[in-house]
Coordinates of C-alpha atoms in Angstrom, one line a residue:
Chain A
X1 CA -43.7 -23.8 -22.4
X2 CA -46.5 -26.6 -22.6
X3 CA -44.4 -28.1 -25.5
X4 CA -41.3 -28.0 -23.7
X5 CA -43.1 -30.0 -20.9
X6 CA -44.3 -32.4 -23.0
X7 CA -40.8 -32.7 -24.7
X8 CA -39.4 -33.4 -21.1
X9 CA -42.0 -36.3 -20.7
X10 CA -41.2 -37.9 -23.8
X11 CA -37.3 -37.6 -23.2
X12 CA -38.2 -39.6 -19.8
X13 CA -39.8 -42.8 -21.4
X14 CA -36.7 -42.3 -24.1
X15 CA -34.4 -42.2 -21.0
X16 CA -36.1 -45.0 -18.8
X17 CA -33.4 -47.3 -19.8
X18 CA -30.1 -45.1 -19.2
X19 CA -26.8 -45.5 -20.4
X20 CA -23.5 -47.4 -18.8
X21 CA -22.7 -44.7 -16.4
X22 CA -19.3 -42.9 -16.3
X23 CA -18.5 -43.1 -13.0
X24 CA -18.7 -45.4 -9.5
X25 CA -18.2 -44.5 -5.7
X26 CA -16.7 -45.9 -3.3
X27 CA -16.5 -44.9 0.2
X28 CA -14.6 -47.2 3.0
X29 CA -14.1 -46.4 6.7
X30 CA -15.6 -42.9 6.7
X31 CA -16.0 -40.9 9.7
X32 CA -16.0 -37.2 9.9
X33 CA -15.9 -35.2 13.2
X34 CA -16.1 -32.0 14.3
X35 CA -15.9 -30.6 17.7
X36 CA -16.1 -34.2 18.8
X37 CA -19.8 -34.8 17.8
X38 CA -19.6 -37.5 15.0
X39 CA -21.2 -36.2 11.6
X40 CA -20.7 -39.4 9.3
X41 CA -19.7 -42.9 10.3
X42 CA -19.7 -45.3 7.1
X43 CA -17.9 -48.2 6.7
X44 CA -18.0 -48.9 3.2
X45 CA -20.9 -47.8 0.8
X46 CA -20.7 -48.1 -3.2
X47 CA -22.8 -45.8 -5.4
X48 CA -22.9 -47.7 -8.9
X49 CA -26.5 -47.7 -10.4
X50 CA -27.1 -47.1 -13.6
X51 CA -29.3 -44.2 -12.7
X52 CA -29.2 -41.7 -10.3
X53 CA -28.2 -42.1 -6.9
X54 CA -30.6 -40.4 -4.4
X55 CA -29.8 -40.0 -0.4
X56 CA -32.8 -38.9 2.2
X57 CA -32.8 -38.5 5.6
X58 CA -33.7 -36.2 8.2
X59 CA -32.1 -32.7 8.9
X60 CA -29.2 -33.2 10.0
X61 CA -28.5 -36.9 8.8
X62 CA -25.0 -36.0 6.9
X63 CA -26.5 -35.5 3.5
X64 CA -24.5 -32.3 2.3
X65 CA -22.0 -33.6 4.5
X66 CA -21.3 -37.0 2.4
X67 CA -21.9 -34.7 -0.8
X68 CA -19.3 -32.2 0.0
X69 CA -16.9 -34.9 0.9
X70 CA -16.9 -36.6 -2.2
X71 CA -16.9 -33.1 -3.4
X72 CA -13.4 -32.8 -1.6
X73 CA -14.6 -29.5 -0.2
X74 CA -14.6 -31.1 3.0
X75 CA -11.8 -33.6 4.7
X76 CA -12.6 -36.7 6.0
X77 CA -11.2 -37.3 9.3
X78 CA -10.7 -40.9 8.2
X79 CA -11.5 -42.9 5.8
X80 CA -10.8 -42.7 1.7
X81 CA -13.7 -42.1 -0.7
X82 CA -12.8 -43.6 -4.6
X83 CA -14.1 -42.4 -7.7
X84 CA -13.3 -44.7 -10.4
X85 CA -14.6 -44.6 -14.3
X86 CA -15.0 -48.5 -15.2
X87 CA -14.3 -47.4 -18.6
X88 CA -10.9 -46.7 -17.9
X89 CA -10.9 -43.1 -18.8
X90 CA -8.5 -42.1 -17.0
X91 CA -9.2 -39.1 -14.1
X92 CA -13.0 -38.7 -12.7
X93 CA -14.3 -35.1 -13.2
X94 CA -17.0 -33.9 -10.7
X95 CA -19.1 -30.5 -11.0
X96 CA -21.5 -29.9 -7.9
X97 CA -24.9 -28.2 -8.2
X98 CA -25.8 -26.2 -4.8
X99 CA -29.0 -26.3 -3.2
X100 CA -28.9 -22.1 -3.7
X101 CA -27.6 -21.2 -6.8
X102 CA -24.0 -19.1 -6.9
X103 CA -24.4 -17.3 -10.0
X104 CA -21.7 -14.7 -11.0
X105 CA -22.6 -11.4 -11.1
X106 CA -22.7 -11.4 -14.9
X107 CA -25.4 -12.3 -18.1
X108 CA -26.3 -15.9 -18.6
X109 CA -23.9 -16.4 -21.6
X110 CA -20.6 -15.2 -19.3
X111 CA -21.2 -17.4 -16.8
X112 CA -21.2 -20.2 -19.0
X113 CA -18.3 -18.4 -20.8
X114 CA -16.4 -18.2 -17.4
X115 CA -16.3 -21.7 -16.9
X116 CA -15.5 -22.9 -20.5
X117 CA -12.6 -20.3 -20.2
X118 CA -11.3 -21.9 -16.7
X119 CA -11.6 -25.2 -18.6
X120 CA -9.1 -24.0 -21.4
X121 CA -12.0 -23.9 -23.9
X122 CA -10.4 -21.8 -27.0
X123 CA -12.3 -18.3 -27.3
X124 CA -13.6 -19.4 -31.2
X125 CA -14.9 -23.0 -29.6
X126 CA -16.7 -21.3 -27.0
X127 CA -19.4 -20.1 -28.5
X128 CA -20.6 -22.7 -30.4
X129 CA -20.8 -24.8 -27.0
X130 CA -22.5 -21.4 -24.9
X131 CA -25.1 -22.0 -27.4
X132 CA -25.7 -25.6 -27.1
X133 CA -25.6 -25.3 -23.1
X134 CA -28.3 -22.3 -23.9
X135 CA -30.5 -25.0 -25.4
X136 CA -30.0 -27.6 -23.4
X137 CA -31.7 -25.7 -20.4
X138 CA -34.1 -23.4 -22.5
X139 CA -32.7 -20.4 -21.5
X140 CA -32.0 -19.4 -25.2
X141 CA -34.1 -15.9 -25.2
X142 CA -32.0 -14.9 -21.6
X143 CA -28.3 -15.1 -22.9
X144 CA -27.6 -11.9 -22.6
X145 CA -29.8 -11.0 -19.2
X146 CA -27.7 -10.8 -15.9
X147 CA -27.8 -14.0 -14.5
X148 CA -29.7 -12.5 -11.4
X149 CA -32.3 -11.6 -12.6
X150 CA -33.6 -15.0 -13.6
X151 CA -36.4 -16.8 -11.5
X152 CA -35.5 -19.1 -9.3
X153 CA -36.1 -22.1 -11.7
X154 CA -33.9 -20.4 -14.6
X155 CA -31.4 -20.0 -12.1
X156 CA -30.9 -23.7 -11.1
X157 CA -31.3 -24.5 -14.9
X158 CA -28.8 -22.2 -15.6
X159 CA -26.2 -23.6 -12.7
X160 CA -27.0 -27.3 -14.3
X161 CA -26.0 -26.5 -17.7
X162 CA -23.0 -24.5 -16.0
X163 CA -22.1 -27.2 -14.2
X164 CA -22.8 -29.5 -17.3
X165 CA -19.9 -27.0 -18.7
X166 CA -17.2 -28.5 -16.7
X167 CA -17.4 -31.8 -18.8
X168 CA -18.3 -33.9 -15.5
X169 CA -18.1 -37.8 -15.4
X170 CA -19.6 -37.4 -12.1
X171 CA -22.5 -35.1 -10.7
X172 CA -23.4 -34.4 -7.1
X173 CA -26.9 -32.2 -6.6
X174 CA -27.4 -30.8 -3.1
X175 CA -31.1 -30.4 -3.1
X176 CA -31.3 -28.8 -6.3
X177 CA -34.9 -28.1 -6.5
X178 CA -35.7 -27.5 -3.0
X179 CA -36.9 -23.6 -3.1
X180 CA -38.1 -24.2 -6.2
X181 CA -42.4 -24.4 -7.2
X182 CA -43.5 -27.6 -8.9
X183 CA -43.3 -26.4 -12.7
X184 CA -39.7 -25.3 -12.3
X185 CA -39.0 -28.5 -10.5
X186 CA -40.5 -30.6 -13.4
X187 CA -38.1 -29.0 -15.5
X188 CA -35.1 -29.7 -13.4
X189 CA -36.2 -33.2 -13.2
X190 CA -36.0 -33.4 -16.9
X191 CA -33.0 -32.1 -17.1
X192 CA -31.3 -34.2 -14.5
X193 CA -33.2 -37.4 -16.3
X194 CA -31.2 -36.4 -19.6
X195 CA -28.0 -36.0 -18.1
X196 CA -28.3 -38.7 -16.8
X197 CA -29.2 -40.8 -19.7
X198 CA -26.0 -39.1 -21.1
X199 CA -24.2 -41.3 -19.5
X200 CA -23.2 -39.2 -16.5
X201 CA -23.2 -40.8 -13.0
X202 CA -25.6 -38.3 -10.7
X203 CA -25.3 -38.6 -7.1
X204 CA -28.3 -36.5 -5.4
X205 CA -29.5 -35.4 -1.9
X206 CA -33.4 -34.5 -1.5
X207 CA -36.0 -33.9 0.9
X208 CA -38.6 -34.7 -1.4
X209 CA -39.5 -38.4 -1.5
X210 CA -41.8 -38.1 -4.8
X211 CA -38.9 -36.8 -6.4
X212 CA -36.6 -39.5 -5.1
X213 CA -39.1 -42.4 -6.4
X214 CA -39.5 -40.3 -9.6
X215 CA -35.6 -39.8 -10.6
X216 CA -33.3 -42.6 -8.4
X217 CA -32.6 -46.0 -9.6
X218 CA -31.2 -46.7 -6.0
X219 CA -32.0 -44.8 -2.6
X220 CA -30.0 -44.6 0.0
X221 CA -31.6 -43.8 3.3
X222 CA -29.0 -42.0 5.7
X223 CA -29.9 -41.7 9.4
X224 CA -27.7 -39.9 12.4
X225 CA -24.4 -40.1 10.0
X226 CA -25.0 -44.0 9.1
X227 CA -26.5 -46.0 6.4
X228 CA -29.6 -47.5 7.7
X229 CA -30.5 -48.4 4.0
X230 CA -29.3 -48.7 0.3
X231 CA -31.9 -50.0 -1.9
X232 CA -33.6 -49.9 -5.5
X233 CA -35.7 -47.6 -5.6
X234 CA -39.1 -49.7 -6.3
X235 CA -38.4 -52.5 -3.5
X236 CA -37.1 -49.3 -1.0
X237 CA -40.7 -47.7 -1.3
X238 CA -42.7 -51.0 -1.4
X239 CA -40.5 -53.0 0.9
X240 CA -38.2 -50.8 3.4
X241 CA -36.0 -53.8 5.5
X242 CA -34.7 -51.2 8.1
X243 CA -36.7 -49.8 11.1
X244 CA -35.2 -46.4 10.2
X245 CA -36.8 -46.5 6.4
X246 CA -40.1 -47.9 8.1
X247 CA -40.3 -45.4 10.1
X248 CA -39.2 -42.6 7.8
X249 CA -41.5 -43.3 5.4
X250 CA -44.1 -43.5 7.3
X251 CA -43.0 -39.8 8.8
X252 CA -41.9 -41.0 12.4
X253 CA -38.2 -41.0 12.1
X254 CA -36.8 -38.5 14.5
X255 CA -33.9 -37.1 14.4
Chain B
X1 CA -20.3 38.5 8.8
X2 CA -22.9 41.3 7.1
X3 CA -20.7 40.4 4.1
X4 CA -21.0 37.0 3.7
X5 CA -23.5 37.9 1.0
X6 CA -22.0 40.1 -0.8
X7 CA -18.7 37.5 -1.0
X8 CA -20.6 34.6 -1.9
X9 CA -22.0 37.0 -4.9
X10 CA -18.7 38.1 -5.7
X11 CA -17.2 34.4 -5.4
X12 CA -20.6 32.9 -7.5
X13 CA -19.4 35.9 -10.0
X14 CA -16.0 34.3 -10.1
X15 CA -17.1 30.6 -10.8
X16 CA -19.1 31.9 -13.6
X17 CA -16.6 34.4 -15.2
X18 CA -14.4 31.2 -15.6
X19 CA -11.2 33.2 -14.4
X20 CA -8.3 31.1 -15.5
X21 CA -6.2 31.4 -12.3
X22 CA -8.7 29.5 -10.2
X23 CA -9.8 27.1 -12.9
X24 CA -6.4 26.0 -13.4
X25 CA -6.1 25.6 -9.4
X26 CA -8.9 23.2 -9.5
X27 CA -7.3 21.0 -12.3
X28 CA -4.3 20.7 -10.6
X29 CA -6.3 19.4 -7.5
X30 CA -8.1 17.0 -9.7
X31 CA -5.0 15.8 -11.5
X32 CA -3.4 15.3 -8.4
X33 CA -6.0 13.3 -6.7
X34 CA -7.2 11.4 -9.4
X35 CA -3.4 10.7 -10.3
X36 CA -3.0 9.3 -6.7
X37 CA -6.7 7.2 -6.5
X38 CA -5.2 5.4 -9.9
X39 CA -2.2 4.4 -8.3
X40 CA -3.5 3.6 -5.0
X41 CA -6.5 1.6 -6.6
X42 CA -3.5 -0.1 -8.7
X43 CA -2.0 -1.2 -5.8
X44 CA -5.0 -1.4 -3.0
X45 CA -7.6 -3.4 -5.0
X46 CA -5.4 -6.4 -5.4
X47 CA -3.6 -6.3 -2.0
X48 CA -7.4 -5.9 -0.6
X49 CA -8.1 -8.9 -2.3
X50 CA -5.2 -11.1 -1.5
X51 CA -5.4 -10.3 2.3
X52 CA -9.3 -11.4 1.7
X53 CA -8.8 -14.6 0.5
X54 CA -5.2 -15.5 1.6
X55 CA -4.7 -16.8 5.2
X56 CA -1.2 -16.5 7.2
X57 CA -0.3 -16.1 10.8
X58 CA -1.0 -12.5 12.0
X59 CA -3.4 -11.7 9.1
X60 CA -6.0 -10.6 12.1
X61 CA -2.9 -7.8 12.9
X62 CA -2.2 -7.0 9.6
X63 CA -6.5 -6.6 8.9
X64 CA -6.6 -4.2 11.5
X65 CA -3.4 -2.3 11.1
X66 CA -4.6 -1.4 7.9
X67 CA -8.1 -0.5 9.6
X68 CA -6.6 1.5 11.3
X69 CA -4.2 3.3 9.1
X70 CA -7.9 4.5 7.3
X71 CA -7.8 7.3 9.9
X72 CA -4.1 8.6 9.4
X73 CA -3.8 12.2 10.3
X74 CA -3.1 14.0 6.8
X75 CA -0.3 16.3 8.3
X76 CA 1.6 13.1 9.8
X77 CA 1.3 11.6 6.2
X78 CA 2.7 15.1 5.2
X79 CA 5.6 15.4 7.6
X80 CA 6.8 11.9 6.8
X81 CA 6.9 12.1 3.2
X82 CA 8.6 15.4 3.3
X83 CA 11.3 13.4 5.8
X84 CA 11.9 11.4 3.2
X85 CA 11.9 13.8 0.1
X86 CA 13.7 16.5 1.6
X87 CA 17.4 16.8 0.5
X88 CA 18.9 15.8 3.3
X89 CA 16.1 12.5 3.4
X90 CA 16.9 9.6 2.1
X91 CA 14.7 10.2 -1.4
X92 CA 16.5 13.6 -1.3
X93 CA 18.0 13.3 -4.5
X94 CA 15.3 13.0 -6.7
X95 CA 14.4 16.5 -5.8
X96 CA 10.7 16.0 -5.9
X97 CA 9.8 18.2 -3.0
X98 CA 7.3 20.9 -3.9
X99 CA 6.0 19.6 -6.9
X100 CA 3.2 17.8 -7.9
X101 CA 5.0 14.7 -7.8
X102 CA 5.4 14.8 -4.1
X103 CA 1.5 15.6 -3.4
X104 CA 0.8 12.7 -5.3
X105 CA 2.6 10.0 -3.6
X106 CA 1.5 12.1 -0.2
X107 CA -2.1 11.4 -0.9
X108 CA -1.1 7.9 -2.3
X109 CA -0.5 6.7 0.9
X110 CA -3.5 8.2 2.4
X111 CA -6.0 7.1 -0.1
X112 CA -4.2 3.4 -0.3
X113 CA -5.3 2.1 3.3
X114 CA -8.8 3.2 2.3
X115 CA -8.7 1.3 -0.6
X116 CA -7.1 -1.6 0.7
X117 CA -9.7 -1.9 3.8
X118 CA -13.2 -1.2 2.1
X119 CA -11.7 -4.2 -1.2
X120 CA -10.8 -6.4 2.1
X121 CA -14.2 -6.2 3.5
X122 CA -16.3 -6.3 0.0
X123 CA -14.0 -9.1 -1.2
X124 CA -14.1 -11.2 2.1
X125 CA -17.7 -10.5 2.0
X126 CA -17.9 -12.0 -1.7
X127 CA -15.8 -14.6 -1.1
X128 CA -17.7 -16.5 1.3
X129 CA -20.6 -16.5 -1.0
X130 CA -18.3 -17.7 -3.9
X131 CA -15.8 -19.7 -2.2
X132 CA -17.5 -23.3 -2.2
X133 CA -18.6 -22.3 -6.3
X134 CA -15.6 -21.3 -7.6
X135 CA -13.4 -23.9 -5.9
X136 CA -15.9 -26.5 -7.0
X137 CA -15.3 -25.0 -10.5
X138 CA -11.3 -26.0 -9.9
X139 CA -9.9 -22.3 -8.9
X140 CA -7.0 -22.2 -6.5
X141 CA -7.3 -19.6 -4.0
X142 CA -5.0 -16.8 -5.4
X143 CA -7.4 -17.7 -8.9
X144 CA -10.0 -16.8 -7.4
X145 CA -8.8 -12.8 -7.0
X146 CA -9.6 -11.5 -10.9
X147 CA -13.0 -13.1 -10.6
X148 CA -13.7 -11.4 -7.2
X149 CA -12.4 -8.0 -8.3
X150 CA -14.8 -8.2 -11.6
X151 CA -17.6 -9.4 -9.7
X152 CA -17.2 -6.9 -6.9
X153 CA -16.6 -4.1 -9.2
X154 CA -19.7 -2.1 -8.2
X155 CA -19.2 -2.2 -4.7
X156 CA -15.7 -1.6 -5.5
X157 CA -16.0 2.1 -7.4
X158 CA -17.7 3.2 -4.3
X159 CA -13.9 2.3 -2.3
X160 CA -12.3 4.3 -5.2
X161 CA -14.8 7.4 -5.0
X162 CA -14.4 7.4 -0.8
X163 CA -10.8 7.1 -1.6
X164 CA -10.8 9.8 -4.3
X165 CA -13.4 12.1 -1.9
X166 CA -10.6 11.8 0.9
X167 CA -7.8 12.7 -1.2
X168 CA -9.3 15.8 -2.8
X169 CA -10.3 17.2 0.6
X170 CA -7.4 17.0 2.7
X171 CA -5.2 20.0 3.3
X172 CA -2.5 18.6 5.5
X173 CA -0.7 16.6 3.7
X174 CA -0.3 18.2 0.4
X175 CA 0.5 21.4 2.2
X176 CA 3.5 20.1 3.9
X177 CA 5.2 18.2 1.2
X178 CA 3.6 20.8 -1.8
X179 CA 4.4 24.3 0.1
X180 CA 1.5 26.2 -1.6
X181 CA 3.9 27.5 -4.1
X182 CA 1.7 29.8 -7.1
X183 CA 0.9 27.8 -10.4
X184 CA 3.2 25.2 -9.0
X185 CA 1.5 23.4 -6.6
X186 CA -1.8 25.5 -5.0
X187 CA -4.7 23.3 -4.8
X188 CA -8.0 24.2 -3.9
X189 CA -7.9 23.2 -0.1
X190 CA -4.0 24.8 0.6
X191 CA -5.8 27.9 -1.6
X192 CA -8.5 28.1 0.6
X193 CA -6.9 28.2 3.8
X194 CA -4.2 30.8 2.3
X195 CA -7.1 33.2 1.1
X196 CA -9.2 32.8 3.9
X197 CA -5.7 34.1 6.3
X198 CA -5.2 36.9 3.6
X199 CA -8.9 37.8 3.7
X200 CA -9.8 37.4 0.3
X201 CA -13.0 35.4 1.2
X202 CA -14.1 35.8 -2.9
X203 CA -11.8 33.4 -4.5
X204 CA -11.9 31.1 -1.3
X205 CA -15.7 30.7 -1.2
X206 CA -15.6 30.3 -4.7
X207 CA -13.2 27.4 -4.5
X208 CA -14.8 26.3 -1.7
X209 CA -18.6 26.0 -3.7
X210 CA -16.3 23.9 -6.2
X211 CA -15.2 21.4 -3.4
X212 CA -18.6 21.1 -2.4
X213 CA -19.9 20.4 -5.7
X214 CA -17.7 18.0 -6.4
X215 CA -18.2 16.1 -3.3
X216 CA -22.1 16.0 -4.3
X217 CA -21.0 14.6 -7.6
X218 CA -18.9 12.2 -5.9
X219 CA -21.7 11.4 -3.8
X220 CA -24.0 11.0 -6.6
X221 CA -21.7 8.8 -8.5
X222 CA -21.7 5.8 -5.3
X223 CA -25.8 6.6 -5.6
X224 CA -26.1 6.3 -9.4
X225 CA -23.7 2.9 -8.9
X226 CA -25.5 1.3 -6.6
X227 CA -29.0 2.0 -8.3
X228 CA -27.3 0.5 -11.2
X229 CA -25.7 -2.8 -9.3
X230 CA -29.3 -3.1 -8.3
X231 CA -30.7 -3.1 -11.9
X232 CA -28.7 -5.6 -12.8
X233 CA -29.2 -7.5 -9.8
X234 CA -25.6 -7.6 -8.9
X235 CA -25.5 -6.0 -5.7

């Protein structure tokens, strides 16, 4: 375990400089409403850092909201949100990461397994890759558990590497290490650092503002469904323009 | 009623003497019920499923018709199916009153709305802790059934043993449309109720320990399933 930590912290100054990313985000003329309260209200906002992408915010502010959107597991009730690869590689492909983990009710390797099958992996390729994903988040020596019985750190390493099965260009985290004790959020942190080095565009929602000046390379502070904020990370935390960041770092923004 | 011991005695005597006329009543009643669970699992856990995650005008209607059909009288079940198989129904000509056959589909259609109800409810129930995952992972909705069914399948056996428990146990039906004909079609419910009206409390008490026993085992099954969902964390 110690070694692994110490691997993660090396693969964090390897990563400090991360790759092109494989995806960018636009959103333009959002507003979502339900019941006639207004949930989101954002004119245009474009998620392109190199680096992760980190939204805060109060309870409440539209965080999973936005997430799910781009998501398209919920509909906008105008607006158009874009996901273009400046590569030119044809069709973005986004995996999500929930804040609870949905693990099937089978061992670690079939729920890897299950998604390389939906994704039209052949059976003789799929192996090879379970393994890989089995080493990518440590969980080597729990392949053949049932995936419920993990802790609650294996779990969310578990739904990364799942997600990481799908082959994403783009990945959205919905509070991924929020129930989760500091170790196990170390590790998830690592994790999320190397994928993003990989070249894959994260886009990540938090409550944890150590975490967000830890991982983002841009934060983007949402307040009552609107952007008060978008910012690099170092001159959001040193230098917050808005009244809303002022205030929210400083714990008085209510909601 | 000073006898009751005496026939239990003579009935226990019976069970253990392995007398082949009542053994061979009790596998036709398993054969017949287990033949009729199959094909109403065949046909009830994937209906159960589709009316969980499909959604169409009326579906509340058509949830709890089939809710309600969980409580159809046996002998209504009975009198319908022997409309229908009699030779003057409309099935008539395939001449499958009084046999086996006819029990079958009989208890088919009792066991199938149990089925069908208990896979709705686990399925919907699995569904909305999967839906947001799996469609995330790119499954349509209709996709989504196989994954449910696997992933439900504990839950699931203890549908098929409710639906099994009912079918063994019911009289009505199987009476009507089988006619309690010797070595033909005389389970162990119609041969209870026969016996106990001829007075030869022996072999019905012995049939009836049988019925017993294999509702405990029933019984025990769903226990030992759900202990074991639990193991593996999967309930």
């Amino acid at each position: 375990m110690r070694d692994h930590t110490d691997q993660l912290r090396a693969n964090w100054a390897k990563d400090a400089a991360p790759a092109v990313p494989a995806c960018r985000v636009d959103v333009s003329d959002l507003t979502v409403a339900r019941d006639r309260k207004t949930l989101l209200n954002i004119p245009a906002l474009t998620l392109n850092a190199p680096g992760p992408s980190v939204i805060i915010g109060p309870n409440g502010a539209g965080k999973s909201v936005l997430l799910r959107l781009i998501h398209g597991l919920l509909p906008a009730t105008t607006g158009q949100i874009a996901l273009t690869d400046p590569s030119g590689g044809g069709a973005v492909k986004q995996a999500m990461l929930f804040q609870k983990p949905v693990l099937l009710r089978r061992s670690v390797s079939g729920n890897l397994g299950f998604v390389l099958r939906q994704q039209g992996v052949p059976w003789r390729a799929r192996r090879a890759r379970i393994d890989e994903l089995l080493a990518q988040g440590h969980l080597q020596t729990r392949a053949k558990q049932p995936a419920r019985s993990l802790s609650g750190g294996e779990q969310q390493r578990l739904a990364l590497v799942r997600a990481l099965a799908t082959g994403p260009d783009l990945l959205l985290l919905d509070e991924p290490t929020a129930p989760l004790d500091p170790a196990a959020t170390r590790e998830i942190e690592g994790l999320i650092r190397q994928i993003s080095a990989s070249g894959i565009k994260i886009v990540m929602v938090t409550h944890d503002l150590g975490q967000a000046r830890r991982l983002a390379s841009e934060v983007i502070l949402l307040h009552r469904g609107q952007v008060q904020e978008q910012a690099p990370t170092d001159r959001f935390f040193a230098l917050p323009r808005s009244a809303a960041a002022q205030a929210f770092l400083s714990g008085d923004l209510l909601r | 009623m000073q006898n009751f011991a005496e026939e239990l005695r003579a009935a226990l005597l019976l069970i253990l003497s392995g007398d082949p006329d009542m053994w061979s009543i009790v596998l036709l009643s398993l054969r017949v019920s287990l033949t009729a669970t199959v094909v109403a699992a065949a046909i009830g856990l994937p209906l159960g499923a589709i009316l969980a995650v499909t959604r169409f005008p009326g579906k509340q209607l058509v949830v709890v018709v089939v809710n309600a059909l969980m409580g159809l009288p046996p002998v209504v079940v009975g009198l319908t199916v022997y409309l229908l198989l009699s030779n003057s129904g409309p099935l008539g000509v395939l001449s499958l009153l009084y046999t086996p056959t006819a029990m079958i589909v009989a208890q088919v259609l009792l066991v199938l709305p149990i089925i069908t109800a208990l896979t709705r409810q686990i399925i919907s129930e699995l569904d909305g802790e999967y839906a947001d995952q799996l469609r995330s992972l790119g499954l349509s909705r209709m996709q989504t059934v196989p994954t449910l069914l696997w992933d439900g399948r504990f839950q699931l056996m203890t549908a098929l043993l409710a639906g099994f428990g009912r079918a063994v146990a019911e009289v009505g039906a199987v009476l009507i449309v089988g006619g309690n004909i010797n070595h033909v079609t005389r389970v162990m419910t119609t041969t209870i109720a026969l016996e106990t009206s001829k007075g030869n409390l022996a072999l019905a008490l012995a049939l009836g320990v049988i019925l017993i026993m294999i509702a405990l085992m029933v019984n025990a099954a769903v226990a030992a399933t759900a202990l074991r969902a639990q193991r593996l964390s999967h309930a």
